[in-house]
Amino acid sequence: MRLSLLNAAIAGIFASGATLAAPALVQAQTCQFLAPVGGNGTTNIVLKTVGSGNPFGRPNWNTDFFVTQPYASYKFFFTADSSVSATYPIQGYLKFTDGSSLQVINESFAPQIGTGRMWGPFPAIPGKTVSQLNFKIGASADQAATGFTYRISTMGCN
């Protein structure tokens, strides 16, 4: 009886968003930054400027990050780096080795200058192997952020 009351109390604490101080009950999450595809190998943070769609070429909206080992979950990070506020159309995807993908972010985000946001953690999908994370910043239907600069990165966590 006492054990079930303790379990109910612990479940209630976690459901409320509170954390416990007892280290035996909570295990620290280990995360590492993922390398961007086409990066120079010196940083895992990508700095870009939103470009407009180009009918004769590809826009620079997509950035992929390598996933070189399986992780339990994934995080996406975005920071506005312009001197003027803008609304950024943001999408994020988990891309799988079988060629499929899962959209985990789809929103317009209007951060204050120099601030940003983390999305996730997004859990790994049972039966699927994640090969890349994809950030898409900008859209032809919403040109409001064209010319604005941002920084992005991703993490895999266990």
XYZ file of N, CA, C and O in Angstrom:
632
model
N 0.823 -1.188 0.000
C 0.000 0.000 0.000
C 0.869 1.255 0.000
O 0.634 2.167 -0.756
N 1.912 1.274 0.866
C 2.778 2.447 0.930
C 3.514 2.664 -0.386
O 3.690 3.784 -0.819
N 3.958 1.574 -1.026
C 4.684 1.692 -2.283
C 3.798 2.285 -3.374
O 4.235 3.149 -4.125
N 2.541 1.867 -3.453
C 1.657 2.414 -4.475
C 1.360 3.894 -4.199
O 1.214 4.677 -5.124
N 1.285 4.308 -2.938
C 1.101 5.721 -2.620
C 2.332 6.528 -3.016
O 2.219 7.629 -3.556
N 3.531 5.970 -2.785
C 4.760 6.646 -3.176
C 4.827 6.771 -4.696
O 5.154 7.827 -5.220
N 4.505 5.697 -5.414
C 4.494 5.746 -6.880
C 3.498 6.781 -7.387
O 3.776 7.512 -8.327
N 2.327 6.851 -6.774
C 1.322 7.841 -7.177
C 1.831 9.256 -6.915
O 1.629 10.158 -7.722
N 2.512 9.460 -5.792
C 3.054 10.786 -5.476
C 4.130 11.185 -6.473
O 4.174 12.319 -6.949
N 5.019 10.248 -6.810
C 6.083 10.531 -7.786
C 5.476 10.845 -9.136
O 5.869 11.805 -9.799
N 4.488 10.053 -9.557
C 3.827 10.311 -10.841
C 3.173 11.687 -10.843
O 3.230 12.416 -11.838
N 2.571 12.090 -9.743
C 1.941 13.404 -9.644
C 2.951 14.534 -9.728
O 2.708 15.560 -10.355
N 4.114 14.327 -9.116
C 5.164 15.353 -9.176
C 5.638 15.533 -10.611
O 5.754 16.641 -11.107
N 5.908 14.426 -11.325
C 6.368 14.525 -12.710
C 5.287 15.107 -13.612
O 5.574 15.888 -14.502
N 4.044 14.749 -13.382
C 2.950 15.276 -14.203
C 2.799 16.781 -14.024
O 2.408 17.488 -14.950
N 3.154 17.282 -12.859
C 3.024 18.720 -12.610
C 4.185 19.510 -13.193
O 4.173 20.728 -13.185
N 5.222 18.811 -13.669
C 6.380 19.504 -14.241
C 7.470 19.760 -13.222
O 8.525 20.272 -13.549
N 7.248 19.400 -11.972
C 8.262 19.587 -10.937
C 9.339 18.519 -11.081
O 9.136 17.498 -11.710
N 10.477 18.756 -10.475
C 11.547 17.769 -10.499
C 11.867 17.347 -9.083
O 11.645 18.094 -8.128
N 12.420 16.172 -8.962
C 12.826 15.656 -7.666
C 14.309 15.903 -7.463
O 15.093 15.853 -8.407
N 14.710 16.130 -6.225
C 16.113 16.356 -5.931
C 16.863 15.047 -5.730
O 18.072 15.031 -5.715
N 16.189 13.955 -5.555
C 16.835 12.669 -5.302
C 17.523 12.165 -6.568
O 16.863 11.795 -7.515
N 18.867 12.145 -6.591
C 19.579 11.763 -7.812
C 19.344 10.320 -8.216
O 19.490 9.986 -9.383
N 18.971 9.462 -7.300
C 18.740 8.068 -7.638
C 17.503 7.901 -8.517
O 17.379 6.925 -9.234
N 16.570 8.851 -8.487
C 15.339 8.733 -9.245
C 15.431 9.353 -10.639
O 14.620 9.062 -11.489
N 16.400 10.235 -10.870
C 16.511 10.932 -12.137
C 17.901 10.690 -12.714
O 18.896 10.928 -12.047
N 17.964 10.214 -13.954
C 19.247 9.992 -14.608
C 19.508 11.137 -15.579
O 18.623 11.535 -16.331
N 20.717 11.664 -15.543
C 21.072 12.775 -16.420
C 21.080 12.321 -17.873
O 21.518 11.220 -18.195
N 20.594 13.189 -18.741
C 20.562 12.917 -20.170
C 21.899 13.349 -20.773
O 22.427 14.403 -20.447
N 22.454 12.507 -21.640
C 23.695 12.837 -22.321
C 23.366 13.180 -23.766
O 22.781 12.374 -24.476
N 23.744 14.393 -24.187
C 23.455 14.859 -25.541
C 24.745 15.266 -26.234
O 25.698 15.683 -25.579
N 24.756 15.153 -27.557
C 25.892 15.663 -28.324
C 25.379 16.352 -29.578
O 24.358 15.968 -30.144
N 26.101 17.416 -29.961
C 25.743 18.135 -31.167
C 25.969 17.253 -32.388
O 26.905 16.466 -32.429
N 25.105 17.412 -33.395
C 25.223 16.683 -34.649
C 25.888 17.584 -35.686
O 25.627 18.791 -35.737
N 26.726 16.997 -36.523
C 27.471 17.759 -37.529
C 26.585 18.089 -38.724
O 25.839 17.235 -39.210
N 26.665 19.327 -39.215
C 25.878 19.683 -40.406
C 26.456 19.041 -41.661
O 27.678 18.913 -41.803
N 25.575 18.622 -42.560
C 25.993 18.094 -43.857
C 26.639 19.245 -44.623
O 26.071 20.337 -44.703
N 27.817 19.025 -45.164
C 28.511 20.075 -45.908
C 29.232 21.066 -45.022
O 29.736 22.074 -45.510
N 29.292 20.796 -43.714
C 29.978 21.704 -42.796
C 31.488 21.619 -42.968
O 32.015 20.731 -43.632
N 32.184 22.539 -42.322
C 33.638 22.581 -42.444
C 34.356 21.772 -41.367
O 35.579 21.763 -41.315
N 33.601 21.123 -40.479
C 34.190 20.289 -39.442
C 34.678 21.043 -38.218
O 35.141 20.432 -37.266
N 34.582 22.366 -38.203
C 35.064 23.124 -37.056
C 33.939 23.542 -36.112
O 34.204 23.863 -34.966
N 32.700 23.550 -36.593
C 31.578 23.934 -35.734
C 30.336 23.144 -36.134
O 30.179 22.765 -37.303
N 29.494 22.894 -35.158
C 28.215 22.214 -35.408
C 27.061 23.206 -35.428
O 25.902 22.811 -35.476
N 27.385 24.498 -35.376
C 26.384 25.557 -35.442
C 26.435 26.154 -36.841
O 27.501 26.519 -37.334
N 25.279 26.240 -37.494
C 25.197 26.775 -38.854
C 24.642 28.188 -38.793
O 23.615 28.421 -38.163
N 25.311 29.110 -39.448
C 24.867 30.495 -39.563
C 24.412 30.706 -41.001
O 25.177 30.447 -41.931
N 23.165 31.143 -41.180
C 22.606 31.343 -42.517
C 21.777 32.615 -42.565
O 21.332 33.122 -41.541
N 21.526 33.056 -43.800
C 20.606 34.150 -44.068
C 19.485 33.609 -44.937
O 19.752 32.899 -45.915
N 18.252 33.909 -44.581
C 17.105 33.416 -45.343
C 17.146 34.030 -46.732
O 17.149 35.258 -46.880
N 17.198 33.185 -47.757
C 17.191 33.642 -49.145
C 15.814 33.440 -49.750
O 15.025 32.625 -49.286
N 15.527 34.176 -50.801
C 14.235 34.020 -51.467
C 14.273 32.808 -52.384
O 15.336 32.340 -52.765
N 13.112 32.291 -52.716
C 13.024 31.187 -53.658
C 13.532 31.621 -55.016
O 13.336 32.756 -55.429
N 14.211 30.748 -55.704
C 14.797 31.069 -56.994
C 14.292 30.061 -58.013
O 14.569 28.876 -57.882
N 13.565 30.485 -59.034
C 13.023 29.525 -60.001
C 14.105 28.822 -60.817
O 13.860 27.786 -61.392
N 15.327 29.356 -60.842
C 16.405 28.759 -61.622
C 17.397 27.987 -60.762
O 18.360 27.434 -61.264
N 17.193 27.968 -59.471
C 18.089 27.268 -58.558
C 17.348 26.895 -57.291
O 16.148 27.116 -57.179
N 18.065 26.336 -56.353
C 17.446 25.919 -55.103
C 17.652 26.985 -54.031
O 18.732 27.553 -53.922
N 16.632 27.262 -53.214
C 16.823 28.206 -52.108
C 17.687 27.557 -51.019
O 17.880 26.346 -51.014
N 18.189 28.351 -50.107
C 19.044 27.826 -49.039
C 18.246 27.500 -47.778
O 18.765 27.561 -46.682
N 17.001 27.145 -47.919
C 16.129 26.943 -46.761
C 16.451 25.690 -45.960
O 16.228 25.645 -44.768
N 16.925 24.630 -46.614
C 17.139 23.341 -45.949
C 18.563 23.192 -45.446
O 19.517 23.512 -46.148
N 18.687 22.686 -44.224
C 19.985 22.325 -43.658
C 19.819 20.964 -43.000
O 18.933 20.776 -42.168
N 20.669 20.015 -43.390
C 20.643 18.670 -42.822
C 21.799 18.492 -41.844
O 22.861 19.100 -41.997
N 21.578 17.636 -40.855
C 22.589 17.284 -39.863
C 22.704 15.764 -39.825
O 21.700 15.056 -39.789
N 23.952 15.244 -39.825
C 24.212 13.801 -39.806
C 23.837 13.193 -38.465
O 24.151 13.742 -37.411
N 23.213 12.019 -38.503
C 23.002 11.202 -37.316
C 23.837 9.944 -37.543
O 23.535 9.146 -38.423
N 24.924 9.789 -36.782
C 25.885 8.706 -37.021
C 25.741 7.542 -36.051
O 26.467 6.566 -36.158
N 24.817 7.646 -35.118
C 24.540 6.561 -34.185
C 23.103 6.720 -33.703
O 22.535 7.806 -33.818
N 22.512 5.654 -33.192
C 21.130 5.788 -32.706
C 21.075 6.570 -31.398
O 21.953 6.450 -30.551
N 20.055 7.417 -31.283
C 19.807 8.185 -30.066
C 18.382 7.919 -29.606
O 17.519 7.563 -30.407
N 18.131 8.170 -28.330
C 16.789 8.001 -27.778
C 15.881 9.161 -28.156
O 14.672 9.002 -28.286
N 16.476 10.365 -28.346
C 15.685 11.543 -28.697
C 16.569 12.570 -29.399
O 17.800 12.458 -29.397
N 15.881 13.597 -29.973
C 16.566 14.616 -30.766
C 16.030 15.995 -30.403
O 14.852 16.152 -30.101
N 16.924 17.010 -30.477
C 16.550 18.389 -30.186
C 16.986 19.290 -31.339
O 18.029 19.053 -31.962
N 16.213 20.346 -31.584
C 16.500 21.357 -32.598
C 16.646 22.707 -31.889
O 15.839 23.034 -31.016
N 17.647 23.515 -32.286
C 17.897 24.825 -31.684
C 17.935 25.904 -32.761
O 18.543 25.707 -33.817
N 17.318 27.041 -32.477
C 17.266 28.168 -33.404
C 17.515 29.447 -32.613
O 16.935 29.644 -31.545
N 18.359 30.349 -33.158
C 18.588 31.665 -32.562
C 18.540 32.719 -33.654
O 19.223 32.581 -34.676
N 17.742 33.761 -33.454
C 17.689 34.887 -34.392
C 18.988 35.671 -34.257
O 19.426 35.955 -33.146
N 19.602 36.019 -35.369
C 20.907 36.679 -35.338
C 20.888 37.997 -36.107
O 21.938 38.512 -36.461
N 19.699 38.527 -36.398
C 19.574 39.783 -37.143
C 19.395 40.956 -36.185
O 19.067 40.770 -35.012
N 19.561 42.157 -36.711
C 19.418 43.359 -35.886
C 17.976 43.868 -35.861
O 17.671 44.833 -35.188
N 17.079 43.218 -36.615
C 15.664 43.589 -36.662
C 14.849 42.315 -36.455
O 15.227 41.249 -36.936
N 13.744 42.398 -35.742
C 12.901 41.225 -35.518
C 12.226 40.773 -36.806
O 11.907 41.601 -37.669
N 12.016 39.475 -36.931
C 11.359 38.903 -38.100
C 10.567 37.680 -37.671
O 10.803 37.105 -36.615
N 9.632 37.279 -38.507
C 8.902 36.034 -38.299
C 9.503 35.000 -39.246
O 9.565 35.212 -40.452
N 9.987 33.915 -38.668
C 10.649 32.871 -39.428
C 9.716 31.671 -39.599
O 9.274 31.096 -38.600
N 9.416 31.248 -40.842
C 8.707 29.986 -41.045
C 9.696 28.848 -40.780
O 10.754 28.795 -41.418
N 9.382 27.978 -39.827
C 10.320 26.935 -39.414
C 9.652 25.574 -39.487
O 8.545 25.374 -38.992
N 10.369 24.648 -40.118
C 9.957 23.248 -40.144
C 11.153 22.394 -39.737
O 12.300 22.753 -40.013
N 10.885 21.292 -39.079
C 11.936 20.357 -38.681
C 11.479 18.943 -38.956
O 10.294 18.618 -38.790
N 12.414 18.107 -39.397
C 12.097 16.732 -39.783
C 13.120 15.754 -39.226
O 14.311 16.071 -39.156
N 12.639 14.575 -38.875
C 13.499 13.422 -38.667
C 13.488 12.679 -39.997
O 12.417 12.339 -40.509
N 14.661 12.435 -40.581
C 14.755 11.707 -41.851
C 15.299 10.313 -41.554
O 16.257 10.165 -40.792
N 14.679 9.303 -42.167
C 15.003 7.915 -41.859
C 15.768 7.239 -42.990
O 15.712 7.677 -44.140
N 16.449 6.152 -42.641
C 17.264 5.424 -43.622
C 16.428 4.809 -44.737
O 16.957 4.542 -45.816
N 15.126 4.610 -44.530
C 14.273 4.025 -45.573
C 13.750 5.081 -46.551
O 12.935 4.790 -47.419
N 14.226 6.344 -46.421
C 13.814 7.411 -47.325
C 12.590 8.189 -46.855
O 12.238 9.202 -47.452
N 11.937 7.756 -45.800
C 10.770 8.469 -45.276
C 11.230 9.549 -44.290
O 12.402 9.612 -43.918
N 10.296 10.394 -43.892
C 10.604 11.436 -42.911
C 9.372 11.706 -42.056
O 8.253 11.366 -42.430
N 9.602 12.342 -40.917
C 8.534 12.710 -40.004
C 8.709 14.178 -39.639
O 9.748 14.578 -39.107
N 7.694 14.999 -39.939
C 7.755 16.410 -39.575
C 7.452 16.546 -38.088
O 6.414 16.085 -37.609
N 8.370 17.191 -37.351
C 8.192 17.377 -35.918
C 8.032 18.851 -35.537
O 7.636 19.154 -34.409
N 8.338 19.771 -36.471
C 8.165 21.214 -36.245
C 7.500 21.799 -37.482
O 7.903 21.497 -38.601
N 6.493 22.659 -37.282
C 5.864 23.391 -38.378
C 5.173 24.613 -37.791
O 4.035 24.542 -37.356
N 5.901 25.724 -37.749
C 5.322 26.932 -37.163
C 6.048 28.174 -37.657
O 7.134 28.091 -38.215
N 5.435 29.298 -37.432
C 6.067 30.591 -37.656
C 6.517 31.084 -36.296
O 5.734 31.106 -35.346
N 7.782 31.461 -36.212
C 8.384 31.831 -34.941
C 8.923 33.247 -35.059
O 9.641 33.566 -35.997
N 8.572 34.107 -34.107
C 8.989 35.514 -34.117
C 9.769 35.827 -32.844
O 9.245 36.434 -31.909
N 11.029 35.430 -32.789
C 11.814 35.667 -31.576
C 12.288 37.113 -31.470
O 12.378 37.827 -32.470
N 12.598 37.516 -30.268
C 13.269 38.796 -30.060
C 14.692 38.665 -30.583
O 15.240 37.559 -30.650
N 15.307 39.760 -30.949
C 16.666 39.764 -31.491
C 17.616 39.085 -30.506
O 17.598 39.375 -29.313
N 18.408 38.151 -31.003
C 19.399 37.463 -30.187
C 18.852 36.354 -29.317
O 19.589 35.746 -28.555
N 17.554 36.090 -29.408
C 16.970 35.016 -28.614
C 16.557 33.878 -29.533
O 16.573 33.996 -30.753
N 16.189 32.783 -28.943
C 15.813 31.634 -29.750
C 14.956 30.658 -28.994
O 14.289 31.021 -28.026
N 15.033 29.422 -29.459
C 14.167 28.394 -28.901
C 14.752 27.016 -29.146
O 15.482 26.810 -30.116
N 14.401 26.096 -28.265
C 14.698 24.687 -28.463
C 13.380 23.965 -28.697
O 12.392 24.243 -28.018
N 13.351 23.056 -29.669
C 12.212 22.160 -29.884
C 12.665 20.762 -29.532
O 13.736 20.327 -29.907
N 11.815 20.038 -28.842
C 12.119 18.671 -28.463
C 12.251 18.569 -26.959
O 11.974 19.520 -26.247
N 12.684 17.432 -26.494
C 13.212 16.319 -27.263
C 12.101 15.538 -27.973
O 11.018 15.354 -27.432
N 12.423 15.110 -29.198
C 11.539 14.263 -29.983
C 12.075 12.844 -29.907
O 13.232 12.600 -30.268
N 11.263 11.902 -29.428
C 11.766 10.538 -29.257
C 12.016 9.842 -30.595
O 11.373 10.150 -31.599
N 12.972 8.915 -30.573
C 13.209 8.059 -31.731
C 11.938 7.244 -31.984
O 11.155 6.984 -31.064
N 11.725 6.867 -33.233
C 10.531 6.109 -33.618
C 10.892 4.624 -33.648
O 11.815 4.232 -34.381
N 10.196 3.797 -32.876
C 10.496 2.365 -32.884
C 10.397 1.781 -34.299
O 9.480 2.102 -35.053
N 11.377 0.972 -34.663
C 11.379 0.330 -35.970
C 11.955 1.196 -37.080
O 12.032 0.763 -38.229
N 12.338 2.432 -36.782
C 12.915 3.351 -37.772
C 14.315 3.758 -37.302
O 14.562 3.901 -36.113
N 15.202 3.989 -38.261
C 16.549 4.460 -37.953
C 16.708 5.863 -38.522
O 16.572 6.068 -39.729
N 16.981 6.842 -37.651
C 17.153 8.228 -38.074
C 18.537 8.366 -38.715
O 19.539 7.958 -38.137
N 18.580 8.950 -39.918
C 19.850 9.164 -40.617
C 20.256 10.636 -40.621
O 21.442 10.950 -40.668
N 19.279 11.537 -40.600
C 19.555 12.970 -40.598
C 18.428 13.715 -39.897
O 17.291 13.229 -39.841
N 18.760 14.901 -39.391
C 17.751 15.860 -38.956
C 17.770 16.976 -39.979
O 18.831 17.356 -40.470
N 16.600 17.507 -40.318
C 16.499 18.566 -41.320
C 15.783 19.759 -40.722
O 14.712 19.621 -40.131
N 16.394 20.929 -40.880
C 15.794 22.212 -40.524
C 15.445 22.911 -41.828
O 16.279 22.988 -42.732
N 14.242 23.429 -41.952
C 13.863 24.239 -43.106
C 13.403 25.588 -42.569
O 12.412 25.667 -41.847
N 14.154 26.639 -42.919
C 13.849 27.991 -42.463
C 13.548 28.831 -43.691
O 14.412 29.022 -44.536
N 12.322 29.305 -43.824
C 11.916 30.101 -44.977
C 10.926 29.329 -45.831
O 10.875 28.099 -45.788
N 10.114 30.062 -46.589
C 9.119 29.445 -47.465
C 8.732 30.428 -48.549
O 8.682 31.637 -48.309
N 8.440 29.906 -49.727
C 8.054 30.796 -50.832
C 6.718 31.481 -50.546
O 6.464 32.573 -51.036
N 5.860 30.854 -49.739
C 4.560 31.439 -49.413
C 4.662 32.525 -48.342
O 3.724 33.271 -48.121
N 5.809 32.607 -47.653
C 5.987 33.579 -46.579
C 7.383 34.169 -46.692
O 8.348 33.624 -46.175
N 7.505 35.290 -47.381
C 8.803 35.918 -47.639
C 9.214 36.919 -46.554
O 10.194 37.626 -46.707
N 8.482 36.959 -45.446
C 8.715 37.977 -44.410
C 10.121 37.909 -43.813
O 10.650 38.927 -43.383
N 10.733 36.734 -43.763
C 12.044 36.605 -43.124
C 13.208 36.708 -44.113
O 14.356 36.593 -43.708
N 12.931 36.943 -45.393
C 13.992 37.013 -46.393
C 15.020 38.077 -46.002
O 14.668 39.207 -45.675
N 16.290 37.685 -46.015
C 17.375 38.595 -45.671
C 17.778 38.567 -44.206
O 18.788 39.153 -43.835
N 17.020 37.872 -43.364
C 17.347 37.822 -41.948
C 18.261 36.632 -41.644
O 18.165 35.582 -42.259
N 19.147 36.824 -40.670
C 20.170 35.840 -40.329
C 19.778 35.086 -39.068
O 19.151 35.642 -38.163
N 20.196 33.815 -39.006
C 19.895 32.965 -37.861
C 20.999 31.942 -37.673
O 21.815 31.715 -38.568
N 21.009 31.318 -36.497
C 21.907 30.209 -36.188
C 21.065 29.002 -35.818
O 20.067 29.142 -35.095
N 21.461 27.825 -36.301
C 20.748 26.591 -35.954
C 21.752 25.498 -35.591
O 22.907 25.514 -36.032
N 21.276 24.562 -34.788
C 22.048 23.374 -34.445
C 21.063 22.306 -34.011
O 19.873 22.576 -33.790
N 21.565 21.085 -33.900
C 20.737 19.958 -33.453
C 21.560 19.082 -32.512
O 22.788 19.147 -32.501
N 20.852 18.257 -31.731
C 21.504 17.330 -30.816
C 20.812 15.979 -30.858
O 19.604 15.905 -31.057
N 21.591 14.941 -30.597
C 21.067 13.610 -30.327
C 21.318 13.309 -28.867
O 22.378 13.662 -28.327
N 20.336 12.688 -28.194
C 20.441 12.471 -26.746
C 20.125 11.024 -26.368
O 19.271 10.386 -26.983
N 20.795 10.536 -25.358
C 20.518 9.227 -24.775
C 20.318 9.362 -23.281
O 20.692 10.305 -22.661
